[in-house]
């Protein structure tokens, strides 16, 4: 049986990656998305946040999957991608997917564009109808400074593990992500040791790639990576690709 550990992001919850979980659960995989400590959606719970507890919860979940399954994959989103990379460096997992992984965070240029758009919507009286704006507004309201400090500690402590990742890895990034800049994905690609690695960009996507029009293509890309038998593609697996190149150009190999 295939086991799949999905790790959600900072201030998030299993629900935010529910589409991914349901997609692979339908394949008769054993899919588990643990709720990281303090991530029950309340500000009070996040006040006592400790990044070590987040890592430990994911680690225990991985160990349980490894006991029960023949193959184990890890999918990490945002902060969960940092944790996923750390675990993949320490445990003999079979494949790794890093989505919008926050090795670096905040993209000032894209944030400015988003704020400009929200400002114009506010003038037109349409801002409260913007689901993305309301989503992030609530996240900010329920996130104490102490929790944000724990997030930065986690990134600083675990980022070094990238150098020890030697497992087939897919890195997926939205180019209009205001929270995680493109350079984060580039950094991961350049620093992991695996020769079997791919970095894939969605040109119009933001942080939650699958929340928009790219959802189908995003899930298809994950399928392609996780369901393709090992060794069935070209020997040179190091590649970079954008979603809009799929039908018009070949993968660029390095």
CSV table of C-alpha atoms in Angstrom, one decimal:
chain,number,residue,atom,x,y,z
A,1,UNK,CA,0.0,0.0,0.0
A,2,UNK,CA,1.1,3.6,-0.7
A,3,UNK,CA,1.1,6.0,2.2
A,4,UNK,CA,1.0,9.7,1.7
A,5,UNK,CA,1.7,12.3,4.5
A,6,UNK,CA,0.4,15.8,3.7
A,7,UNK,CA,1.6,18.7,5.9
A,8,UNK,CA,-0.4,21.9,5.9
A,9,UNK,CA,1.0,25.4,6.3
A,10,UNK,CA,1.5,28.0,9.0
A,11,UNK,CA,-1.9,29.1,10.5
A,12,UNK,CA,-3.5,26.6,8.2
A,13,UNK,CA,-5.3,23.3,8.9
A,14,UNK,CA,-5.9,20.0,7.2
A,15,UNK,CA,-8.9,21.6,5.5
A,16,UNK,CA,-6.7,23.9,3.4
A,17,UNK,CA,-5.2,20.9,1.7
A,18,UNK,CA,-8.4,18.9,1.6
A,19,UNK,CA,-8.6,18.9,-2.2
A,20,UNK,CA,-5.2,17.2,-2.4
A,21,UNK,CA,-6.0,14.7,0.3
A,22,UNK,CA,-9.3,13.7,-1.2
A,23,UNK,CA,-7.7,13.4,-4.7
A,24,UNK,CA,-5.2,10.8,-3.5
A,25,UNK,CA,-7.5,9.1,-1.0
A,26,UNK,CA,-9.6,8.1,-4.0
A,27,UNK,CA,-6.6,6.1,-5.2
A,28,UNK,CA,-6.9,3.7,-2.3
A,29,UNK,CA,-3.8,5.3,-0.7
A,30,UNK,CA,-3.5,5.7,3.0
A,31,UNK,CA,-3.5,9.5,3.2
A,32,UNK,CA,-3.0,11.4,6.5
A,33,UNK,CA,-3.0,15.1,7.1
A,34,UNK,CA,-2.2,15.8,10.8
A,35,UNK,CA,-3.4,19.0,12.4
A,36,UNK,CA,-0.2,20.7,13.7
A,37,UNK,CA,-0.4,21.8,17.4
A,38,UNK,CA,-2.1,25.2,17.9
A,39,UNK,CA,-3.7,25.1,14.4
A,40,UNK,CA,-7.3,24.8,15.4
A,41,UNK,CA,-8.2,28.2,14.0
A,42,UNK,CA,-8.1,30.1,17.3
A,43,UNK,CA,-5.7,32.9,18.4
A,44,UNK,CA,-5.6,31.4,21.9
A,45,UNK,CA,-4.2,28.1,20.7
A,46,UNK,CA,-1.5,29.8,18.6
A,47,UNK,CA,-0.2,31.8,21.6
A,48,UNK,CA,1.4,28.7,23.0
A,49,UNK,CA,2.9,27.7,19.6
A,50,UNK,CA,6.2,25.9,19.5
A,51,UNK,CA,7.8,25.0,16.2
A,52,UNK,CA,9.3,21.8,17.7
A,53,UNK,CA,5.9,20.5,18.5
A,54,UNK,CA,4.9,21.1,14.8
A,55,UNK,CA,7.8,19.1,13.6
A,56,UNK,CA,7.3,16.3,16.2
A,57,UNK,CA,3.6,15.9,15.2
A,58,UNK,CA,4.6,15.5,11.5
A,59,UNK,CA,7.4,13.1,12.4
A,60,UNK,CA,5.2,10.8,14.5
A,61,UNK,CA,2.6,10.7,11.6
A,62,UNK,CA,5.4,9.8,9.1
A,63,UNK,CA,6.7,7.0,11.4
A,64,UNK,CA,3.2,5.5,11.6
A,65,UNK,CA,2.7,5.5,7.9
A,66,UNK,CA,6.1,3.9,7.4
A,67,UNK,CA,5.0,1.0,9.7
A,68,UNK,CA,1.9,0.4,7.7
A,69,UNK,CA,2.9,1.1,4.1
A,70,UNK,CA,5.2,-0.3,1.4
A,71,UNK,CA,5.9,3.1,-0.1
A,72,UNK,CA,5.6,6.5,1.6
A,73,UNK,CA,5.3,9.9,-0.1
A,74,UNK,CA,5.4,13.3,1.6
A,75,UNK,CA,3.6,16.4,0.3
A,76,UNK,CA,4.4,19.6,2.1
A,77,UNK,CA,2.6,23.0,1.6
A,78,UNK,CA,4.2,26.3,2.6
A,79,UNK,CA,5.7,25.9,6.1
A,80,UNK,CA,4.7,22.3,5.7
A,81,UNK,CA,7.1,22.1,2.8
A,82,UNK,CA,10.0,23.1,5.1
A,83,UNK,CA,9.0,20.4,7.5
A,84,UNK,CA,8.5,17.9,4.7
A,85,UNK,CA,12.0,18.6,3.4
A,86,UNK,CA,13.5,18.1,6.9
A,87,UNK,CA,11.7,14.7,7.3
A,88,UNK,CA,12.7,13.5,3.8
A,89,UNK,CA,16.3,14.2,4.7
A,90,UNK,CA,16.0,12.0,7.8
A,91,UNK,CA,13.8,9.2,6.7
A,92,UNK,CA,13.9,6.8,3.7
A,93,UNK,CA,10.7,8.1,2.0
A,94,UNK,CA,10.1,7.3,-1.6
A,95,UNK,CA,9.0,10.7,-3.1
A,96,UNK,CA,8.7,14.3,-2.0
A,97,UNK,CA,6.5,17.1,-3.2
A,98,UNK,CA,7.1,20.7,-2.1
A,99,UNK,CA,4.3,23.2,-2.8
A,100,UNK,CA,4.9,26.9,-2.3
A,101,UNK,CA,7.5,26.0,0.3
A,102,UNK,CA,8.6,28.8,2.5
A,103,UNK,CA,12.3,28.5,2.6
A,104,UNK,CA,12.1,32.3,2.0
A,105,UNK,CA,8.9,34.2,2.6
A,106,UNK,CA,7.1,37.4,1.4
A,107,UNK,CA,7.2,38.7,-2.1
A,108,UNK,CA,7.0,42.6,-1.7
A,109,UNK,CA,6.4,43.2,-5.4
A,110,UNK,CA,3.4,40.8,-5.6
A,111,UNK,CA,2.1,42.0,-2.3
A,112,UNK,CA,2.1,45.6,-3.6
A,113,UNK,CA,0.1,44.4,-6.7
A,114,UNK,CA,-2.4,42.6,-4.5
A,115,UNK,CA,-2.8,45.5,-2.2
A,116,UNK,CA,-3.4,47.8,-5.1
A,117,UNK,CA,-6.1,45.5,-6.4
A,118,UNK,CA,-7.8,45.3,-3.0
A,119,UNK,CA,-7.6,49.1,-2.7
A,120,UNK,CA,-9.5,49.6,-6.0
A,121,UNK,CA,-12.0,47.0,-4.9
A,122,UNK,CA,-12.5,48.9,-1.7
A,123,UNK,CA,-13.2,52.1,-3.5
A,124,UNK,CA,-15.8,50.2,-5.5
A,125,UNK,CA,-17.3,48.7,-2.4
A,126,UNK,CA,-16.4,45.2,-3.5
A,127,UNK,CA,-13.7,44.2,-1.1
A,128,UNK,CA,-15.8,42.2,1.3
A,129,UNK,CA,-16.9,40.1,-1.7
A,130,UNK,CA,-13.3,39.0,-2.3
A,131,UNK,CA,-12.8,35.6,-0.8
A,132,UNK,CA,-9.0,35.7,-0.9
A,133,UNK,CA,-8.9,39.1,0.9
A,134,UNK,CA,-11.3,37.8,3.6
A,135,UNK,CA,-9.3,34.6,3.9
A,136,UNK,CA,-6.0,36.4,4.6
A,137,UNK,CA,-7.7,39.0,6.9
A,138,UNK,CA,-8.9,36.3,9.2
A,139,UNK,CA,-5.5,34.6,9.2
A,140,UNK,CA,-3.8,37.8,10.3
A,141,UNK,CA,-6.4,38.4,13.0
A,142,UNK,CA,-5.8,35.1,14.6
A,143,UNK,CA,-2.0,35.0,14.4
A,144,UNK,CA,-0.1,36.3,17.5
A,145,UNK,CA,3.4,37.7,17.1
A,146,UNK,CA,4.8,34.9,19.2
A,147,UNK,CA,3.5,32.3,16.7
A,148,UNK,CA,5.1,34.2,13.8
A,149,UNK,CA,8.4,34.1,15.7
A,150,UNK,CA,8.1,30.3,16.0
A,151,UNK,CA,7.6,30.1,12.2
A,152,UNK,CA,10.8,32.1,11.5
A,153,UNK,CA,12.7,29.8,14.0
A,154,UNK,CA,11.4,26.8,12.2
A,155,UNK,CA,12.5,28.0,8.8
A,156,UNK,CA,16.0,29.1,10.1
A,157,UNK,CA,16.5,25.7,11.9
A,158,UNK,CA,15.3,23.4,9.2
A,159,UNK,CA,16.4,25.1,6.0
A,160,UNK,CA,19.8,23.4,6.2
A,161,UNK,CA,18.3,20.0,5.7
A,162,UNK,CA,17.8,20.7,2.0
A,163,UNK,CA,21.4,19.7,1.4
A,164,UNK,CA,20.6,16.2,2.6
A,165,UNK,CA,17.6,15.5,0.5
A,166,UNK,CA,18.4,12.7,-1.9
A,167,UNK,CA,14.9,11.5,-2.9
A,168,UNK,CA,12.9,12.2,-6.1
A,169,UNK,CA,11.5,15.6,-5.6
A,170,UNK,CA,8.9,17.8,-7.3
A,171,UNK,CA,8.9,21.5,-6.5
A,172,UNK,CA,5.8,23.5,-7.5
A,173,UNK,CA,5.5,27.2,-7.3
A,174,UNK,CA,3.0,29.9,-8.3
A,175,UNK,CA,4.7,32.9,-9.9
A,176,UNK,CA,2.2,35.4,-8.4
A,177,UNK,CA,2.6,34.1,-4.9
A,178,UNK,CA,2.8,37.1,-2.5
A,179,UNK,CA,3.7,35.0,0.6
A,180,UNK,CA,6.5,32.8,-0.9
A,181,UNK,CA,8.7,34.3,-3.6
A,182,UNK,CA,9.9,32.4,-6.7
A,183,UNK,CA,13.4,32.5,-5.4
A,184,UNK,CA,12.4,30.1,-2.6
A,185,UNK,CA,11.6,27.4,-5.1
A,186,UNK,CA,14.8,28.2,-7.0
A,187,UNK,CA,16.8,27.9,-3.8
A,188,UNK,CA,15.3,24.5,-3.0
A,189,UNK,CA,16.0,23.2,-6.5
A,190,UNK,CA,19.6,24.3,-6.4
A,191,UNK,CA,20.4,23.0,-2.9
A,192,UNK,CA,18.8,19.6,-2.7
A,193,UNK,CA,21.2,16.7,-3.6
A,194,UNK,CA,18.8,14.6,-5.5
A,195,UNK,CA,19.5,14.2,-9.2
A,196,UNK,CA,15.9,13.3,-9.8
A,197,UNK,CA,14.2,16.6,-9.3
A,198,UNK,CA,11.9,19.0,-11.1
A,199,UNK,CA,10.8,22.5,-10.5
A,200,UNK,CA,7.4,23.5,-12.1
A,201,UNK,CA,5.9,26.9,-12.3
A,202,UNK,CA,2.3,28.1,-12.6
A,203,UNK,CA,2.5,31.5,-14.2
A,204,UNK,CA,-0.7,33.0,-12.9
A,205,UNK,CA,-1.0,31.1,-9.6
A,206,UNK,CA,-0.8,32.6,-6.1
A,207,UNK,CA,0.1,30.8,-2.8
A,208,UNK,CA,-2.8,28.3,-2.9
A,209,UNK,CA,-2.2,27.1,-6.4
A,210,UNK,CA,-5.2,24.7,-6.4
A,211,UNK,CA,-7.7,27.4,-5.2
A,212,UNK,CA,-7.9,28.9,-8.7
A,213,UNK,CA,-8.2,28.0,-12.3
A,214,UNK,CA,-5.0,25.9,-12.2
A,215,UNK,CA,-6.5,23.3,-9.9
A,216,UNK,CA,-7.0,20.6,-12.5
A,217,UNK,CA,-3.5,21.1,-14.0
A,218,UNK,CA,-2.0,21.2,-10.6
A,219,UNK,CA,-3.5,17.9,-9.5
A,220,UNK,CA,-2.6,16.4,-12.9
A,221,UNK,CA,1.0,17.4,-12.3
A,222,UNK,CA,1.1,15.8,-8.9
A,223,UNK,CA,-0.4,12.6,-10.5
A,224,UNK,CA,2.3,12.6,-13.2
A,225,UNK,CA,5.1,12.8,-10.6
A,226,UNK,CA,3.7,10.4,-7.9
A,227,UNK,CA,2.1,7.8,-10.1
A,228,UNK,CA,4.8,7.4,-12.8
A,229,UNK,CA,6.9,4.3,-12.0
A,230,UNK,CA,10.5,5.0,-11.0
A,231,UNK,CA,13.0,4.8,-13.9
A,232,UNK,CA,10.3,5.0,-16.6
A,233,UNK,CA,11.3,8.5,-17.8
A,234,UNK,CA,14.5,10.0,-19.2
A,235,UNK,CA,17.7,9.3,-17.3
A,236,UNK,CA,18.3,13.0,-16.9
A,237,UNK,CA,15.5,14.0,-14.4
A,238,UNK,CA,16.8,17.5,-13.5
A,239,UNK,CA,14.4,19.9,-15.2
A,240,UNK,CA,12.5,23.2,-15.0
A,241,UNK,CA,9.2,23.8,-16.5
A,242,UNK,CA,6.2,26.2,-16.7
A,243,UNK,CA,2.6,25.1,-17.0
A,244,UNK,CA,2.2,27.1,-20.2
A,245,UNK,CA,5.1,25.1,-21.8
A,246,UNK,CA,3.3,21.8,-21.5
A,247,UNK,CA,1.6,22.0,-24.9
A,248,UNK,CA,4.1,24.2,-26.7
A,249,UNK,CA,7.6,23.2,-25.6
A,250,UNK,CA,9.7,20.4,-24.3
A,251,UNK,CA,11.1,20.3,-20.8
A,252,UNK,CA,14.5,22.1,-20.5
A,253,UNK,CA,17.1,19.7,-19.1
A,254,UNK,CA,20.3,20.7,-17.4
